[in-house]
Short mmCIF file of C-alpha atoms in Angstrom, two decimals:
data_model
loop_
_atom_site.label_atom_id
_atom_site.label_comp_id
_atom_site.label_asym_id
_atom_site.label_seq_id
_atom_site.Cartn_x
_atom_site.Cartn_y
_atom_site.Cartn_z
CA MET A 1 -59.48 101.76 -161.44
CA ASN A 2 -58.07 103.04 -158.18
CA PRO A 3 -55.65 105.90 -159.05
CA GLN A 4 -53.30 104.87 -156.26
CA VAL A 5 -53.06 101.35 -157.69
CA VAL A 6 -52.41 102.71 -161.19
CA TRP A 7 -49.65 104.99 -159.86
CA GLN A 8 -47.99 102.15 -157.94
CA VAL A 9 -48.03 99.95 -161.04
CA TRP A 10 -46.52 102.73 -163.14
CA ARG A 11 -43.76 103.30 -160.58
CA SER A 12 -42.96 99.58 -160.71
CA ILE A 13 -42.84 99.66 -164.50
CA MET A 14 -40.41 102.58 -164.51
CA ARG A 15 -38.11 100.92 -161.99
CA GLU A 16 -38.21 97.17 -162.77
CA THR A 17 -36.44 96.02 -165.93
CA ASP A 18 -37.90 92.50 -165.80
CA LEU A 19 -41.43 93.90 -165.59
CA GLN A 20 -40.76 96.15 -168.58
CA HIS A 21 -39.64 93.11 -170.57
CA ALA A 22 -42.76 91.16 -169.57
CA LEU A 23 -45.06 94.02 -170.61
CA PHE A 24 -43.37 95.41 -173.69
CA ASP A 25 -41.76 92.29 -175.17
CA GLU A 26 -43.96 89.43 -173.94
CA GLY A 27 -47.34 91.16 -174.18
CA GLY A 28 -48.07 91.07 -170.45
CA ALA A 29 -47.90 87.31 -169.93
CA ASN A 30 -47.81 85.82 -166.41
CA LEU A 31 -47.88 89.11 -164.52
CA GLU A 32 -48.77 87.30 -161.31
CA ARG A 33 -45.07 86.58 -160.78
CA PHE A 34 -44.63 90.32 -160.17
CA GLY A 35 -47.44 90.35 -157.63
CA LEU A 36 -49.81 92.04 -160.09
CA VAL A 37 -53.35 90.76 -159.63
CA GLY A 38 -56.79 92.28 -159.91
CA GLU A 39 -56.76 96.02 -160.66
CA ALA A 40 -52.97 96.08 -160.65
CA ARG A 41 -52.87 93.46 -163.42
CA GLU A 42 -55.45 95.37 -165.43
CA ALA A 43 -53.46 98.58 -165.10
CA ALA A 44 -50.28 96.83 -166.22
CA LEU A 45 -52.06 95.33 -169.25
CA ALA A 46 -53.35 98.79 -170.20
CA TYR A 47 -49.77 100.03 -170.30
CA SER A 48 -48.79 96.94 -172.29
CA ARG A 49 -51.36 97.83 -174.95
CA GLU A 50 -49.68 101.25 -175.28
CA ALA A 51 -46.18 99.80 -175.26
CA ASP A 52 -44.53 102.32 -177.59
CA ARG A 53 -45.79 105.32 -175.63
CA ALA A 54 -45.03 103.74 -172.26
CA LYS A 55 -41.48 102.82 -173.34
CA TRP A 56 -40.87 106.43 -174.38
CA PHE A 57 -41.79 107.66 -170.88
CA VAL A 58 -39.65 104.98 -169.22
CA LEU A 59 -36.70 105.92 -171.42
CA ASN A 60 -37.04 109.59 -170.51
CA TYR A 61 -37.43 108.78 -166.81
CA ARG A 62 -34.22 106.77 -166.83
CA TYR A 63 -32.40 109.36 -168.91
CA ARG A 64 -33.26 112.00 -166.32
CA LEU A 65 -32.17 109.83 -163.40
CA ALA A 66 -28.88 108.93 -165.07
CA ASN A 67 -28.18 112.63 -165.60
CA SER A 68 -28.98 113.28 -161.96
CA PHE A 69 -26.08 111.00 -160.94
CA LEU A 70 -23.68 113.55 -162.38
CA ASN A 71 -25.63 116.39 -160.80
CA ALA A 72 -25.50 114.74 -157.37
CA LEU A 73 -21.71 114.39 -157.56
CA GLU A 74 -21.33 117.92 -158.89
CA THR A 75 -23.32 119.21 -155.93
CA GLY A 76 -21.84 117.16 -153.09
CA ALA A 77 -18.54 115.68 -154.33
CA PRO A 78 -17.00 117.90 -157.03
CA LEU A 79 -13.46 116.62 -156.39
CA VAL A 80 -14.53 113.00 -156.91
CA LEU A 81 -16.42 114.01 -160.05
CA ARG A 82 -13.38 115.82 -161.39
CA SER A 83 -11.23 112.74 -160.70
CA LEU A 84 -13.63 110.43 -162.53
CA LEU A 85 -13.68 112.74 -165.54
CA ALA A 86 -9.88 112.97 -165.49
CA LYS A 87 -9.73 109.18 -165.68
CA GLY A 88 -12.08 109.22 -168.67
CA PHE A 89 -15.00 107.35 -167.13
CA ASP A 90 -18.42 107.61 -168.75
CA LEU A 91 -20.59 109.11 -166.01
CA ARG A 92 -23.78 107.91 -167.71
CA VAL A 93 -22.59 104.29 -167.62
CA LEU A 94 -21.60 104.61 -163.96
CA GLY A 95 -24.91 106.28 -163.17
CA GLU A 96 -26.94 103.54 -164.83
CA GLU A 97 -24.93 100.87 -163.01
CA PHE A 98 -25.61 102.61 -159.70
CA LEU A 99 -29.30 103.07 -160.45
CA ASN A 100 -29.70 99.44 -161.47
CA LEU A 101 -28.45 98.48 -158.01
CA ARG A 102 -30.84 100.97 -156.41
CA GLY A 103 -33.88 99.88 -158.41
CA TRP A 104 -33.92 103.19 -160.30
CA LYS A 105 -34.88 105.09 -157.19
CA ASP A 106 -35.87 108.71 -157.75
CA TYR A 107 -34.24 110.77 -154.98
CA GLY A 108 -36.22 113.87 -155.90
CA PRO A 109 -34.90 116.95 -154.07
CA TYR A 110 -32.67 114.93 -151.70
CA VAL A 111 -29.50 115.57 -153.69
CA HIS A 112 -27.06 115.10 -150.80
CA THR A 113 -28.66 111.78 -149.88
CA TYR A 114 -28.27 110.75 -153.52
CA CYS A 115 -24.66 111.89 -153.46
CA GLY A 116 -23.94 109.97 -150.25
CA ASP A 117 -25.32 106.75 -151.74
CA ALA A 118 -23.42 107.36 -154.98
CA LEU A 119 -20.15 107.82 -153.05
CA GLN A 120 -20.79 104.60 -151.13
CA PHE A 121 -21.23 102.84 -154.48
CA LEU A 122 -18.06 104.40 -155.91
CA ALA A 123 -15.98 103.56 -152.83
CA ALA A 124 -16.32 99.85 -153.69
CA HIS A 125 -16.21 100.19 -157.49
CA LYS A 126 -13.27 99.09 -159.61
CA ALA A 127 -13.23 102.57 -161.15
CA THR A 128 -11.75 103.93 -157.93
CA GLU A 129 -9.13 101.26 -157.24
CA ALA A 130 -6.45 103.53 -158.70
CA PRO A 131 -4.68 105.82 -158.42
CA LYS A 132 -3.69 105.48 -154.80
CA GLY A 133 -5.65 108.00 -152.80
CA PHE A 134 -8.84 108.00 -154.85
CA ARG A 135 -10.86 106.16 -152.22
CA GLN A 136 -9.52 108.40 -149.46
CA LEU A 137 -10.73 111.37 -151.51
CA ILE A 138 -14.15 109.71 -151.64
CA GLY A 139 -14.01 109.35 -147.87
CA LEU A 140 -13.22 113.05 -147.48
CA GLU A 141 -16.19 114.14 -149.58
CA ARG A 142 -18.48 111.59 -147.91
CA THR A 143 -17.60 113.39 -144.69
CA VAL A 144 -18.76 116.65 -146.28
CA VAL A 145 -22.06 115.11 -147.36
CA GLU A 146 -22.65 113.54 -143.94
CA MET A 147 -22.06 116.92 -142.30
CA LEU A 148 -24.50 118.67 -144.61
CA ILE A 149 -27.18 116.02 -144.12
CA GLY A 150 -26.60 116.15 -140.37
CA LEU A 151 -27.25 119.87 -140.28
CA ALA A 152 -30.90 119.19 -140.98
CA SER A 153 -31.36 117.37 -137.69
CA ARG A 154 -28.71 118.77 -135.35
CA PRO A 155 -28.84 122.11 -133.54
CA GLY A 156 -26.41 124.81 -134.50
CA PRO A 157 -23.79 126.20 -132.11
CA SER A 158 -25.22 127.82 -129.03
CA ALA A 159 -24.46 131.35 -127.89
CA ALA A 160 -23.13 130.19 -124.52
CA THR A 161 -21.98 126.88 -123.08
CA ALA A 162 -20.27 125.54 -119.97
CA MET A 163 -18.71 122.65 -121.90
CA LEU A 164 -16.21 122.04 -124.64
CA ARG A 165 -18.12 120.24 -127.40
CA HIS A 166 -18.49 119.65 -131.12
CA THR A 167 -20.82 121.76 -133.19
CA SER A 168 -22.78 120.59 -136.22
CA MET A 169 -20.70 122.88 -138.46
CA ALA A 170 -17.63 120.66 -138.82
CA ARG A 171 -16.43 117.06 -139.15
CA HIS A 172 -13.02 115.41 -138.87
CA PHE A 173 -11.55 113.08 -141.51
CA GLN A 174 -8.32 111.11 -141.18
CA SER A 175 -6.52 110.04 -144.35
CA ASP A 176 -3.73 107.47 -144.52
CA VAL A 177 -2.33 109.05 -147.70
CA ARG A 178 -1.16 112.60 -148.34
CA LEU A 179 -4.25 114.05 -149.99
CA SER A 180 -2.70 117.49 -149.61
CA ALA A 181 -0.76 116.91 -152.86
CA TRP A 182 -4.06 116.83 -154.77
CA MET A 183 -5.62 119.60 -152.70
CA ARG A 184 -2.72 121.93 -153.59
CA ASP A 185 -2.74 121.03 -157.29
CA LYS A 186 -6.20 119.94 -158.36
CA LYS A 187 -5.00 119.35 -161.92
CA GLN A 188 -3.50 116.14 -160.55
CA LEU A 189 -6.79 114.83 -159.16
CA GLY A 190 -7.24 111.20 -160.13
CA LYS A 191 -4.04 111.18 -162.16
CA THR A 192 -1.04 110.86 -159.83
CA GLU A 193 -0.32 108.31 -157.11
CA LEU A 194 -0.26 109.70 -153.59
CA LEU A 195 2.30 108.91 -150.91
CA ASP A 196 1.52 107.17 -147.64
CA GLY A 197 1.21 109.42 -144.63
CA THR A 198 -1.41 110.33 -142.05
CA GLU A 199 -3.21 113.64 -142.54
CA HIS A 200 -6.07 115.12 -140.55
CA TYR A 201 -8.70 117.25 -142.24
CA LEU A 202 -11.38 119.41 -140.76
CA VAL A 203 -14.40 119.83 -143.02
CA TYR A 204 -16.23 122.95 -141.89
CA LEU A 205 -18.80 125.60 -142.77
CA PRO A 206 -17.78 129.22 -142.06
CA ASP A 207 -21.51 129.95 -141.83
CA LEU A 208 -24.78 128.52 -143.11
CA ASP A 209 -24.69 130.68 -146.24
CA SER A 210 -21.16 129.69 -147.31
CA ALA A 211 -19.70 126.68 -149.09
CA HIS A 212 -17.77 124.15 -147.02
CA LYS A 213 -14.01 124.42 -146.66
CA PHE A 214 -11.14 122.10 -145.76
CA ALA A 215 -8.44 122.73 -143.17
CA LEU A 216 -5.38 120.53 -142.67
CA LEU A 217 -5.00 120.06 -138.93
CA PRO A 218 -1.88 119.40 -136.88
CA GLN A 219 -1.91 116.04 -135.12
CA ARG A 220 -2.51 117.63 -131.71
CA ALA A 221 -5.44 119.71 -132.92
CA ALA A 222 -7.01 116.55 -134.35
CA GLU A 223 -6.49 114.77 -131.02
CA LEU A 224 -8.23 117.60 -129.17
CA TYR A 225 -11.16 117.50 -131.59
CA GLN A 226 -11.48 113.71 -131.29
CA ALA A 227 -11.32 113.91 -127.48
CA LEU A 228 -14.41 116.12 -127.55
CA ALA A 229 -16.60 113.46 -129.15
CA GLN A 230 -18.17 113.48 -125.69
CA PRO A 231 -18.59 117.03 -124.31
CA CYS A 232 -16.47 117.82 -121.28
CA THR A 233 -15.22 120.72 -119.21
CA CYS A 234 -11.75 122.21 -119.62
CA GLU A 235 -10.75 120.43 -116.43
CA GLN A 236 -11.93 117.07 -117.78
CA LEU A 237 -10.18 117.40 -121.15
CA PRO A 238 -6.77 116.02 -120.01
CA GLN A 239 -8.45 112.83 -118.77
CA ALA A 240 -10.35 112.48 -122.07
CA LEU A 241 -7.08 112.77 -123.98
CA GLU A 242 -5.34 110.30 -121.71
CA ARG A 243 -8.11 107.74 -122.28
CA MET A 244 -7.34 108.01 -125.99
CA GLY A 245 -3.67 107.25 -125.36
CA CYS A 246 -2.63 110.86 -126.04
CA ALA A 247 -0.57 113.23 -123.92
CA PRO A 248 -2.96 114.75 -121.35
CA SER A 249 -1.73 118.30 -121.88
CA SER A 250 0.37 120.42 -124.22
CA ALA A 251 1.62 123.99 -124.14
CA GLN A 252 -0.25 124.65 -127.39
CA ASP A 253 -3.60 123.14 -126.41
CA ASP A 254 -5.28 126.49 -125.74
CA GLU A 255 -4.04 127.79 -129.09
CA TYR A 256 -5.40 124.74 -130.93
CA LEU A 257 -8.73 124.96 -129.12
CA ASN A 258 -9.00 128.58 -130.24
CA VAL A 259 -8.20 127.52 -133.80
CA LEU A 260 -10.94 124.87 -133.71
CA ALA A 261 -13.36 127.43 -132.26
CA GLY A 262 -12.39 129.83 -135.04
CA TYR A 263 -13.41 127.20 -137.57
CA ARG A 264 -16.70 126.88 -135.64
CA ALA A 265 -15.85 123.25 -135.07
CA ILE A 266 -16.27 123.43 -131.29
CA ASP A 267 -18.11 125.46 -128.72
CA VAL A 268 -15.92 126.68 -125.86
CA PRO A 269 -16.96 127.76 -122.35
CA VAL A 270 -17.76 131.43 -122.03
CA LYS A 271 -15.58 133.02 -119.39
CA ALA A 272 -17.34 135.04 -116.73
#
């Protein structure tokens, strides 16, 4: 048999629950409904004849993937993971539910991609409906994951530039609840209700060898960062702010731009 065909059949068996039932419980009847004909059908029947051994490998495959759900959150969204554990959720059950929706996809080394998909799943799950603020916390850590994934395809900050512009080392997140209460006291993660109130966070990397950090930005600093979604010169910045409905200039703008540059969130023009 063609090894590629055998491998594709085995991957389908590991990922498709209905196919497992047809092979291991029904003796391989009517495999055509799974698109298995010719060599593919013969390969599936061979696995069916070794049902006990094949089921053991499938069980171990799924056990490993369910464990990797926790690992993905631990790597990319530790605050969300800590909140889920504080609420007493069974991470294995959540992981299996997620993987069922994803067809038991093996993400391999792409842990941040796995984490991003897991956070998308959790953002709509009943497990995160309460307490107030949980889903905003998910949004904050999704921003981290998106930044880290984006680093693989975006250039780093340049040594010199004539424009004010974003770098790939930071992202902005706006919360409509006061996440700062949880950020100050992480023992309360997932336990206490948060108050309404707009907060602006900068997710940033001090350097490529360091872990990400969070900075709580003043409203004006956030406006300046948002205005630079399209690069512009210092002279064009007031017009960019005005288009957003913000005050075109402020006495503290230079100070805030320097703060953002210090976080490596923006590149600033090099003075001659």
